[in-house]
XYZ file of N, CA and C in Angstrom:
747
model
N 11.708 15.270 -8.827
C 11.214 13.887 -8.521
C 11.907 12.833 -9.308
N 12.800 11.890 -8.314
C 13.307 10.990 -9.150
C 12.371 10.027 -9.797
N 12.659 9.570 -10.952
C 11.890 8.750 -11.690
C 12.646 7.941 -13.061
N 11.958 6.949 -13.507
C 12.385 6.470 -14.737
C 11.186 6.668 -15.600
N 11.653 7.552 -16.673
C 10.601 7.770 -17.505
C 10.758 6.776 -18.790
N 9.910 6.327 -19.443
C 9.929 5.083 -20.356
C 9.061 5.775 -21.442
N 9.693 5.769 -22.453
C 9.126 6.420 -23.732
C 9.213 5.666 -24.998
N 10.340 6.061 -25.549
C 10.481 5.248 -27.150
C 11.008 4.014 -26.876
N 10.925 3.247 -28.003
C 11.840 2.005 -28.152
C 11.098 0.710 -27.897
N 9.912 0.963 -27.601
C 9.152 -0.206 -27.109
C 8.492 -0.819 -28.372
N 8.448 -2.339 -28.382
C 7.890 -2.962 -29.411
C 6.784 -4.009 -28.454
N 5.588 -3.778 -29.254
C 4.296 -4.669 -28.451
C 4.600 -6.090 -29.098
N 4.405 -7.163 -27.895
C 4.121 -8.372 -28.728
C 3.037 -8.607 -29.237
N 3.073 -9.882 -30.127
C 1.751 -9.806 -30.784
C 0.635 -10.201 -29.987
N 0.749 -10.715 -28.992
C -0.452 -10.891 -28.200
C -0.038 -11.093 -26.756
N -0.985 -10.644 -25.833
C -0.419 -10.656 -24.519
C -0.744 -11.775 -23.759
N 0.489 -12.246 -22.903
C 0.203 -13.441 -22.259
C -0.879 -13.681 -21.111
N -1.229 -14.805 -21.270
C -2.369 -15.003 -19.989
C -1.653 -14.881 -18.735
N -2.361 -14.496 -17.881
C -1.865 -14.618 -16.534
C -1.756 -16.087 -15.884
N -0.630 -16.475 -14.997
C -0.461 -17.793 -14.551
C -1.751 -18.397 -14.111
N -1.926 -19.716 -14.258
C -3.262 -20.713 -13.825
C -3.283 -20.488 -12.353
N -4.654 -20.509 -11.967
C -5.093 -20.422 -10.608
C -4.753 -18.795 -10.025
N -4.313 -18.244 -10.766
C -4.035 -17.071 -10.032
C -5.312 -15.792 -10.138
N -5.973 -15.921 -11.041
C -6.854 -14.834 -11.251
C -8.120 -15.564 -12.056
N -9.252 -14.699 -12.046
C -10.318 -14.995 -12.994
C -11.253 -16.057 -12.481
N -11.607 -16.901 -13.159
C -12.551 -18.000 -12.903
C -12.344 -18.686 -11.685
N -13.655 -19.053 -10.965
C -13.368 -19.705 -9.904
C -13.162 -18.953 -8.448
N -13.045 -17.713 -8.594
C -12.875 -16.715 -7.416
C -13.946 -16.907 -6.417
N -13.704 -17.475 -5.422
C -14.769 -17.423 -4.144
C -15.085 -16.285 -3.505
N -16.126 -16.201 -2.991
C -16.601 -15.075 -2.356
C -15.814 -15.336 -0.867
N -15.175 -14.255 -0.425
C -14.427 -14.319 0.911
C -15.501 -14.613 2.016
N -14.882 -15.457 2.834
C -15.562 -15.773 4.032
C -15.402 -14.825 5.088
N -16.399 -14.777 5.895
C -16.359 -13.689 7.171
C -15.526 -13.857 8.305
N -14.446 -13.041 8.345
C -13.449 -13.238 8.940
C -13.701 -13.218 10.640
N -13.075 -13.670 11.320
C -13.384 -13.824 12.562
C -12.206 -12.691 13.466
N -12.389 -11.411 13.668
C -11.510 -10.491 13.996
C -10.974 -10.634 15.321
N -11.795 -11.471 16.139
C -11.098 -11.935 17.535
C -9.877 -12.768 17.235
N -9.303 -13.149 16.138
C -8.209 -13.822 16.115
C -7.191 -12.919 16.097
N -7.518 -11.500 16.221
C -6.319 -10.663 16.121
C -6.420 -9.564 17.006
N -5.659 -10.055 18.181
C -5.767 -9.187 19.378
C -5.150 -7.774 19.213
N -5.596 -6.598 19.812
C -5.060 -5.299 19.860
C -5.156 -5.104 21.203
N -4.438 -3.709 21.385
C -4.018 -3.231 22.680
C -4.888 -2.184 23.012
N -6.314 -2.061 22.560
C -6.937 -0.767 22.915
C -7.365 -0.814 24.480
N -7.710 -2.122 25.048
C -8.168 -1.864 26.378
C -6.760 -1.596 27.252
N -5.584 -2.232 26.800
C -4.562 -1.917 27.587
C -4.070 -0.671 27.630
N -4.150 0.049 26.763
C -3.570 1.312 26.389
C -4.584 2.432 27.199
N -5.819 2.098 27.016
C -6.997 2.937 27.609
C -6.793 2.910 29.158
N -6.754 1.775 29.651
C -6.425 1.376 30.939
C -5.208 2.061 31.691
N -4.388 2.106 30.678
C -2.966 2.640 31.299
C -3.143 4.110 31.362
N -4.145 4.594 30.551
C -4.447 6.057 30.625
C -5.635 6.462 31.599
N -6.295 5.532 32.236
C -7.260 5.831 33.196
C -8.522 6.403 32.423
N -8.625 5.618 31.212
C -10.073 5.812 30.369
C -10.797 4.806 30.258
N -12.101 5.089 30.607
C -13.070 4.042 30.386
C -13.554 4.048 28.744
N -14.059 2.882 28.314
C -14.766 3.052 26.940
C -15.357 3.968 26.403
N -16.168 4.392 27.307
C -17.136 5.650 27.136
C -16.236 7.093 27.161
N -15.165 7.012 27.904
C -14.209 8.334 27.683
C -13.525 8.334 26.505
N -13.071 7.073 25.877
C -12.249 6.801 24.885
C -13.139 7.291 23.626
N -14.451 7.019 23.579
C -15.603 6.970 22.528
C -15.657 8.442 22.266
N -15.730 9.343 23.510
C -15.986 10.708 23.177
C -14.827 11.424 22.714
N -13.692 11.099 22.993
C -12.788 11.326 22.271
C -12.350 11.152 20.653
N -12.990 9.794 20.630
C -13.057 9.340 18.914
C -14.150 9.987 18.265
N -15.131 10.291 18.812
C -16.458 10.747 18.314
C -17.322 9.656 17.762
N -17.317 8.613 18.825
C -18.377 7.404 18.345
C -18.971 6.721 19.671
N -19.750 5.794 19.853
C -20.333 5.237 20.814
C -19.501 4.136 21.553
N -19.434 4.249 22.951
C -18.759 3.326 23.584
C -18.884 1.765 23.371
N -20.194 1.373 22.611
C -20.022 -0.102 22.193
C -19.258 -0.244 21.028
N -19.133 0.769 20.279
C -18.099 0.520 18.901
C -16.730 0.294 19.630
N -16.208 1.072 20.462
C -14.926 0.939 21.057
C -14.756 -0.596 21.675
N -15.651 -1.129 22.343
C -15.811 -2.346 22.945
C -15.761 -3.447 21.846
N -16.385 -3.226 20.747
C -16.538 -4.314 19.683
C -15.213 -4.298 19.167
N -14.517 -2.947 18.923
C -13.255 -3.022 18.346
C -12.371 -3.831 19.234
N -12.228 -3.438 20.413
C -11.253 -3.924 21.453
C -11.364 -5.566 21.532
N -12.675 -5.934 21.443
C -12.691 -7.471 21.570
C -12.934 -8.315 20.375
N -12.445 -7.494 19.167
C -12.444 -8.296 17.998
C -14.058 -8.629 17.209
N -14.867 -8.046 17.748
C -16.292 -8.116 17.244
C -16.425 -7.222 16.033
N -15.696 -6.255 16.096
C -15.783 -5.164 14.755
C -14.333 -5.259 14.100
N -14.483 -5.172 12.684
C -12.880 -4.905 12.112
C -12.176 -3.741 12.538
N -11.093 -3.769 12.875
C -9.965 -2.532 13.402
C -9.176 -2.252 12.093
N -9.894 -1.552 11.080
C -9.348 -1.009 10.230
C -8.014 0.139 10.465
N -7.492 0.516 9.544
C -6.618 1.231 9.782
C -6.797 2.843 10.178
N -8.226 3.032 9.399
C -8.825 4.388 9.549
C -9.336 4.454 11.299
N -9.789 3.188 11.795
C -10.076 3.393 13.210
C -8.691 3.280 13.914
N -7.543 2.694 13.625
C -6.231 2.798 14.256
C -5.979 4.186 14.442
N -5.764 4.871 13.291
C -5.533 6.196 13.523
C -6.294 7.192 14.256
N -7.483 6.888 14.132
C -8.498 7.766 15.228
C -8.454 7.317 16.700
N -7.849 6.232 16.830
C -7.702 5.598 18.333
C -6.340 6.088 18.523
N -5.596 5.954 17.807
C -4.103 6.358 18.021
C -3.904 8.060 18.516
N -4.548 8.703 17.748
C -4.787 10.188 18.148
C -5.229 10.524 19.541
N -6.262 9.722 19.757
C -7.128 9.817 21.102
C -6.075 9.537 22.101
N -5.516 8.432 21.975
C -4.589 7.633 22.990
C -3.125 8.330 23.321
N -2.647 8.968 22.004
C -1.589 9.718 22.036
C -0.537 8.503 21.715
N -0.525 7.823 20.761
C 0.202 6.834 20.648
C 0.183 6.572 19.010
N 1.279 5.930 18.502
C 1.545 5.896 16.976
C 0.370 4.699 16.641
N -0.269 4.727 15.318
C -0.970 3.621 14.873
C -0.685 2.160 15.243
N 0.667 2.039 14.986
C 0.865 0.812 14.983
C 1.103 0.367 16.422
N 1.157 0.955 17.191
C 0.924 0.436 18.871
C -0.543 0.267 19.259
N -1.419 0.520 18.357
C -2.748 -0.095 18.628
C -2.803 -1.688 18.560
N -1.702 -2.285 17.798
C -1.987 -3.609 17.654
C -0.577 -4.280 18.070
N 0.519 -3.513 18.614
C 1.783 -4.263 19.037
C 2.637 -3.251 20.033
N 3.087 -3.531 20.648
C 4.017 -2.600 21.619
C 4.779 -1.934 20.715
N 5.631 -0.833 21.162
C 6.539 -0.102 20.383
C 7.696 -0.722 20.492
N 8.642 -0.790 19.438
C 9.913 -1.235 19.131
C 10.954 -0.223 19.753
N 11.902 -0.457 20.069
C 12.913 0.430 20.476
C 13.524 0.885 19.394
N 14.113 0.136 18.038
C 14.639 0.269 16.903
C 13.693 0.650 15.659
N 12.945 1.737 15.826
C 12.027 2.037 14.889
C 12.288 3.416 13.852
N 11.737 3.316 12.865
C 12.211 4.565 12.077
C 10.747 5.011 11.558
N 10.598 6.361 11.727
C 9.529 7.024 11.401
C 9.610 7.530 9.817
N 8.621 7.100 9.156
C 8.546 7.558 7.511
C 7.443 8.277 7.355
N 7.507 9.166 6.639
C 6.377 10.097 6.293
C 5.445 9.365 5.346
N 4.177 9.260 5.490
C 3.279 8.884 4.465
C 2.563 9.917 3.793
N 2.797 10.254 2.396
C 2.423 11.385 1.821
C 1.492 11.266 0.871
N 0.806 10.192 0.591
C -0.283 10.070 -0.361
C -0.417 8.612 -0.562
N -1.618 8.175 -1.338
C -2.120 7.033 -1.466
C -1.996 6.430 -2.947
N -1.666 5.033 -3.193
C -1.583 4.485 -4.479
C -2.818 3.397 -4.538
N -3.579 3.922 -5.526
C -4.813 3.339 -6.019
C -5.145 3.143 -7.517
N -5.273 1.941 -7.911
C -5.408 1.577 -9.170
C -6.647 2.143 -9.556
N -6.861 2.720 -10.828
C -7.995 3.255 -11.714
C -8.137 4.762 -10.887
N -7.643 5.390 -10.022
C -7.835 6.619 -9.463
C -7.109 7.679 -10.228
N -7.640 8.285 -11.231
C -7.051 9.319 -12.055
C -6.923 10.905 -11.398
N -6.100 11.430 -11.157
C -6.320 12.765 -10.593
C -5.335 13.713 -11.025
N -5.460 15.016 -10.896
C -4.425 16.062 -11.195
C -3.315 16.261 -10.142
N -3.774 16.035 -8.602
C -2.946 16.047 -7.628
C -2.553 15.062 -6.934
N -1.690 14.002 -7.376
C -1.662 12.785 -6.746
C -1.195 12.876 -5.031
N -0.553 13.768 -4.900
C -0.024 13.707 -3.444
C -0.812 14.624 -2.585
N -1.096 13.975 -1.154
C -1.877 14.901 -0.279
C -1.552 16.176 0.082
N -2.275 17.080 0.478
C -1.783 18.300 1.202
C -0.807 18.097 2.425
N -0.111 18.824 2.594
C 1.019 18.262 3.695
C 0.331 18.271 4.954
N -0.861 18.957 5.240
C -1.486 19.260 6.456
C -1.941 17.468 6.849
N -2.068 16.898 5.642
C -2.869 15.355 5.836
C -1.626 13.998 5.647
N -0.164 14.786 5.934
C 0.893 13.850 5.690
C 0.909 13.260 7.445
N 1.571 12.185 7.613
C 1.586 11.713 9.025
C 2.719 10.316 8.991
N 3.455 10.131 10.129
C 4.416 9.190 10.358
C 3.792 8.193 10.554
N 4.499 6.929 9.933
C 4.310 5.606 10.064
C 5.686 4.793 10.637
N 5.550 4.009 11.533
C 6.796 3.452 12.136
C 7.217 2.047 11.594
N 8.502 2.113 11.069
C 8.942 0.691 10.387
C 10.075 0.461 11.104
N 10.556 -0.914 11.039
C 11.773 -1.218 11.842
C 12.995 -0.740 11.103
N 13.974 -0.104 11.860
C 15.138 0.531 11.584
C 16.110 -0.596 10.825
N 16.038 -1.012 9.897
C 16.906 -2.310 9.411
C 18.227 -1.468 8.991
N 19.351 -2.292 9.028
C 20.580 -1.639 8.820
C 20.765 -1.629 7.455
N 20.125 -2.544 6.500
C 20.560 -2.334 5.179
C 19.668 -1.473 4.800
N 18.842 -0.713 5.279
C 17.634 0.166 4.448
C 18.390 1.575 5.191
N 19.299 1.752 6.028
C 19.643 2.916 6.637
C 20.288 3.933 5.869
N 20.728 3.831 4.688
C 21.289 4.723 3.951
C 20.174 4.994 2.619
N 19.410 4.328 2.833
C 18.177 4.932 1.614
C 17.206 5.881 2.246
N 16.820 6.800 1.361
C 15.803 7.898 1.415
C 14.432 7.070 1.125
N 13.639 6.986 2.113
C 12.595 6.309 2.112
C 11.246 7.181 2.128
N 10.113 6.851 1.484
C 8.797 7.831 1.807
C 7.810 6.773 1.882
N 6.400 7.098 2.372
C 5.652 6.196 2.697
C 4.371 6.368 1.941
N 3.480 5.584 1.580
C 2.289 5.580 0.753
C 1.109 4.617 1.362
N -0.104 4.969 1.414
C -1.026 4.194 1.560
C -1.470 3.413 0.377
N -1.944 2.010 0.615
C -2.132 1.322 -0.720
C -3.609 1.155 -0.398
N -4.594 1.677 -1.371
C -5.931 1.634 -1.438
C -6.527 0.723 -2.618
N -7.634 0.285 -2.374
C -8.513 -0.598 -3.451
C -7.878 -2.127 -3.400
N -8.255 -2.937 -4.307
C -8.019 -4.349 -4.298
C -7.043 -4.754 -5.585
N -6.263 -3.775 -6.052
C -5.599 -4.240 -7.254
C -4.317 -5.207 -6.763
N -3.898 -4.923 -5.535
C -2.759 -5.564 -4.971
C -3.142 -6.392 -3.941
N -4.316 -6.635 -3.707
C -4.986 -7.303 -2.080
C -4.181 -8.844 -2.103
N -3.652 -9.476 -2.717
C -2.911 -10.735 -2.445
C -1.965 -10.632 -1.806
N -1.234 -9.381 -1.799
C -0.097 -9.086 -1.130
C -0.293 -8.058 0.099
N -0.750 -6.890 -0.465
C -1.241 -5.799 0.313
C -2.631 -5.453 0.567
N -3.459 -5.626 1.388
C -4.813 -5.242 1.678
C -5.026 -3.812 1.482
N -6.181 -3.404 1.452
C -6.830 -2.273 1.547
C -6.246 -1.511 2.801
N -5.652 -0.412 2.424
C -5.181 0.536 3.535
C -3.723 0.226 4.074
N -3.356 -0.770 3.454
C -1.744 -1.102 3.957
C -0.846 0.308 3.608
N 0.216 -0.022 4.414
C 1.313 1.242 4.228
C 2.477 0.585 3.895
N 3.024 1.257 2.832
C 4.313 0.679 2.431
C 5.473 1.721 2.277
N 6.707 1.471 2.957
C 7.916 2.299 2.513
C 8.383 1.938 1.512
N 8.879 2.995 0.602
C 9.742 2.697 -0.472
C 10.921 3.609 -0.569
N 11.711 2.921 -1.641
C 12.960 3.683 -2.082
C 12.819 4.491 -3.225
N 13.381 5.743 -3.340
C 13.613 6.222 -4.715
C 14.192 5.618 -5.809
N 14.009 5.720 -7.054
C 14.826 5.043 -7.822
C 16.002 5.501 -8.206
N 16.207 7.175 -7.987
C 17.572 7.977 -7.919
C 18.057 7.535 -9.249
N 17.200 7.981 -10.483
C 17.917 7.739 -11.801
C 18.337 6.435 -12.203
N 17.753 5.516 -11.860
C 18.031 4.334 -12.071
C 17.508 4.053 -13.608
N 17.990 2.968 -14.361
C 17.495 2.718 -15.646
C 16.709 1.329 -15.723
N 16.262 1.031 -16.994
C 15.457 -0.160 -16.943
C 16.273 -1.487 -16.770
N 17.489 -1.471 -16.843
C 18.341 -2.429 -16.280
C 18.745 -2.468 -14.973
N 18.253 -1.391 -14.158
C 18.060 -1.536 -12.677
C 16.744 -2.373 -12.242
N 15.971 -2.193 -12.766
C 14.536 -2.903 -12.706
C 14.970 -4.605 -12.358
N 14.205 -5.013 -11.333
C 14.451 -6.375 -10.848
C 12.799 -6.966 -11.159
N 12.670 -8.196 -12.114
C 11.577 -8.950 -12.135
C 11.296 -9.370 -10.902
N 9.870 -9.398 -10.232
C 9.625 -10.127 -9.299
C 9.585 -8.945 -7.984
N 9.936 -7.941 -8.402
C 9.951 -6.829 -7.313
C 8.616 -5.993 -7.676
N 8.308 -5.352 -6.426
C 7.281 -4.351 -6.563
C 7.541 -2.701 -6.868
N 6.811 -2.358 -7.519
C 7.109 -0.954 -7.671
C 6.090 0.311 -7.632
N 6.183 1.496 -7.306
C 5.670 2.406 -7.337
C 5.269 3.083 -8.798
N 4.302 2.808 -9.637
C 4.192 3.187 -11.004
C 3.161 4.641 -10.966
N 3.594 5.458 -11.806
C 3.081 6.609 -12.080
C 2.723 6.702 -13.673
N 1.382 6.660 -13.944
C 0.943 6.827 -15.197
C 0.477 8.087 -15.342
N 0.844 8.779 -16.582
C 0.277 10.156 -16.860
C -0.305 10.288 -18.332
N -1.505 10.405 -18.429
C -2.163 10.751 -19.645
C -1.699 12.096 -20.351
N -2.140 12.050 -21.517
C -1.741 13.208 -22.536
C -2.682 14.471 -21.883
N -3.659 14.353 -21.106
C -4.662 15.260 -20.522
C -3.890 16.030 -19.312
N -2.995 15.360 -18.987
C -2.247 15.429 -17.413
C -2.665 14.798 -16.382
N -3.506 14.119 -16.121
C -4.251 13.377 -15.077
C -3.289 12.335 -14.855
N -3.114 11.896 -13.520
C -1.925 11.032 -12.959
C -2.736 9.705 -12.431
N -2.214 8.942 -12.527
C -2.716 7.497 -11.683
C -1.462 6.972 -11.029
N -1.583 6.828 -9.893
C -0.355 6.196 -8.721
C -0.899 4.814 -8.335
N -0.038 3.857 -8.523
C -0.415 2.678 -8.221
C 0.918 1.558 -7.886
N 0.553 0.440 -7.378
C 1.764 -0.493 -7.162
C 1.505 -1.552 -8.211
N 2.413 -2.206 -8.464
C 2.590 -3.047 -9.868
C 3.947 -4.065 -9.464
N 3.494 -5.391 -9.729
C 4.765 -6.215 -9.743
C 5.557 -6.123 -11.110
N 6.714 -6.157 -11.345
C 7.386 -6.366 -12.857
C 7.655 -7.652 -12.769
N 7.141 -8.177 -13.943
C 7.318 -9.682 -14.507
C 7.960 -9.542 -15.697
N 8.504 -10.630 -16.172
C 9.251 -10.901 -17.545
C 8.790 -12.124 -18.163
N 8.211 -12.098 -19.445
C 7.516 -13.249 -19.824
C 8.409 -14.171 -20.718
N 8.032 -15.059 -21.544
C 8.831 -16.220 -21.902
C 9.412 -15.582 -22.835
N 8.822 -14.506 -23.790
C 9.540 -13.778 -24.804
C 10.744 -12.770 -24.524
N 10.528 -12.492 -23.309
C 11.730 -11.565 -22.438
C 11.248 -10.364 -22.343
N 9.928 -10.199 -22.312
C 9.265 -8.623 -22.460
C 8.710 -8.660 -20.979
N 8.971 -7.112 -20.580
C 8.604 -6.675 -19.170
C 7.091 -6.222 -19.291
N 6.505 -6.782 -18.214
C 4.896 -6.290 -17.714
C 4.675 -5.989 -16.576
N 3.942 -4.711 -16.377
C 3.361 -4.471 -14.709
C 2.371 -5.293 -14.753
N 2.267 -5.794 -13.542
C 1.015 -6.615 -13.288
C 0.414 -6.372 -11.622
N -0.712 -6.347 -11.678
C -1.583 -6.501 -10.217
C -1.345 -7.566 -9.597
N -1.492 -7.627 -8.277
C -1.831 -9.321 -7.662
C -2.894 -9.281 -7.110
N -4.045 -9.495 -7.487
C -5.399 -9.584 -6.882
C -6.285 -10.367 -7.211
N -7.197 -11.135 -6.215
C -8.211 -11.784 -6.763
C -9.268 -11.107 -6.958
N -9.349 -9.794 -7.237
C -10.573 -9.174 -7.981
C -10.637 -9.291 -9.425
N -11.489 -9.731 -9.978
C -11.752 -9.837 -11.532
C -11.455 -8.596 -12.212
N -11.685 -7.415 -11.537
C -11.628 -6.238 -12.088
C -10.285 -5.841 -12.001
N -9.295 -6.625 -11.622
C -7.847 -5.779 -11.709
C -6.962 -7.158 -12.291
N -7.019 -7.533 -13.501
C -6.245 -8.451 -13.885
C -5.304 -8.046 -15.080
N -5.530 -6.798 -15.858
C -4.828 -6.495 -16.724
C -3.297 -6.332 -16.703
N -2.680 -6.737 -17.554
C -1.058 -6.397 -17.408
C -0.959 -5.612 -18.232
N 0.175 -4.606 -17.891
C 0.339 -3.427 -18.514
C 1.971 -3.736 -19.072
N 1.987 -3.222 -20.464
C 3.445 -3.190 -21.081
C 4.213 -1.999 -20.513
N 5.534 -2.239 -20.451
C 6.319 -1.242 -20.328
C 6.295 -0.156 -21.471
N 5.178 0.706 -21.446
C 4.898 1.783 -22.541
C 3.760 1.457 -23.235
N 3.072 2.721 -23.148
C 1.546 2.533 -23.424
C 1.505 3.835 -24.551
N 0.520 3.889 -25.667
C 0.490 4.779 -26.551
C -0.475 5.765 -25.606
N -0.297 7.051 -25.812
C -1.202 8.305 -25.296
C -0.891 8.493 -23.628
N 0.152 7.837 -23.237
C 0.501 7.991 -21.839
C 2.038 7.998 -21.499
N 2.402 8.284 -20.313
C 3.841 8.115 -19.939
C 4.028 7.322 -18.780
N 4.903 6.308 -18.670
C 5.066 5.509 -17.488
C 6.270 5.941 -16.527
N 6.173 6.100 -15.334
C 7.545 6.388 -14.718
C 7.456 5.581 -13.576
N 8.748 4.696 -13.251
C 8.816 4.020 -11.983
C 9.319 5.000 -11.116
N 8.733 5.153 -9.989
C 9.160 6.096 -8.925
C 9.743 5.685 -7.706
N 9.452 4.476 -7.373
C 10.080 3.745 -6.237
C 9.955 2.414 -6.334
N 10.615 1.761 -5.185
C 10.655 -0.008 -4.906
C 10.310 0.007 -3.439
N 9.075 -0.994 -3.175
C 8.661 -1.298 -2.048
C 9.940 -2.005 -1.149
N 10.176 -1.560 -0.123
C 11.129 -2.241 0.890
C 10.350 -2.769 1.993
N 9.353 -2.019 2.647
C 8.522 -2.744 3.622
C 7.116 -2.153 3.680
N 6.294 -3.119 4.730
C 4.952 -2.769 4.530
C 4.339 -3.023 5.891
N 3.202 -2.243 6.168
C 2.635 -2.711 7.475
C 1.043 -3.094 6.876
N 0.554 -4.100 7.462
C -0.847 -4.565 7.307
C -1.566 -4.026 8.081
N -2.912 -3.524 7.576
C -3.857 -2.567 8.344
C -4.699 -3.369 9.376
N -4.834 -4.641 9.353
C -5.531 -5.563 10.252
C -4.616 -6.475 11.172
N -3.687 -6.902 10.869
C -2.763 -7.938 11.374
C -1.440 -7.586 11.928
């Protein structure tokens, strides 16, 4: 595994900087109920093209036909889990549930989830659970080895809603000087007991020049800034985010 191991030489600043104003904390409003009909999908189009009624599709997915109708008309949220189930039943890629297939696409293998606060001994999924996600085949990324991951939870929800998919490039032995403040990175934290947390963080540099790994969330539970280096654990930078797919838009 290519990673940046960050260990010795870290000096803690005397106090942690406050997050930027208006970004977190007090004054967070409860989210308004979203009108999912604003986000059209292709459920009806694809089902009709395969000669399937909603009841037929519901049997394939294992749900009631009224649920299929609600998903198709925007009366129920079309989550990425629903997209994957419908895609399997309709024999299309999950992305095609919401947009037509593009000619210049690149399939990237999604092999695990990135979720703050979830500590485990086995962060990567079993191979049987891996799946392909289609991303634009951008010329500037064609020489890079990319891997995919699901973003879970609310620690990055200002940028990546729960169940977003990101495509990342491996760091390939890069050092601290190669990290760019303002970019988002796949961070692996390993405790002395061997448990691992895989998450996404944005890299920022404070006024004193110290580097911090920060969440981007409107959830008060996810506001802690992490220094590059923590006692009792190892921090590795595994990859950098290059592309992303939103779960519902």
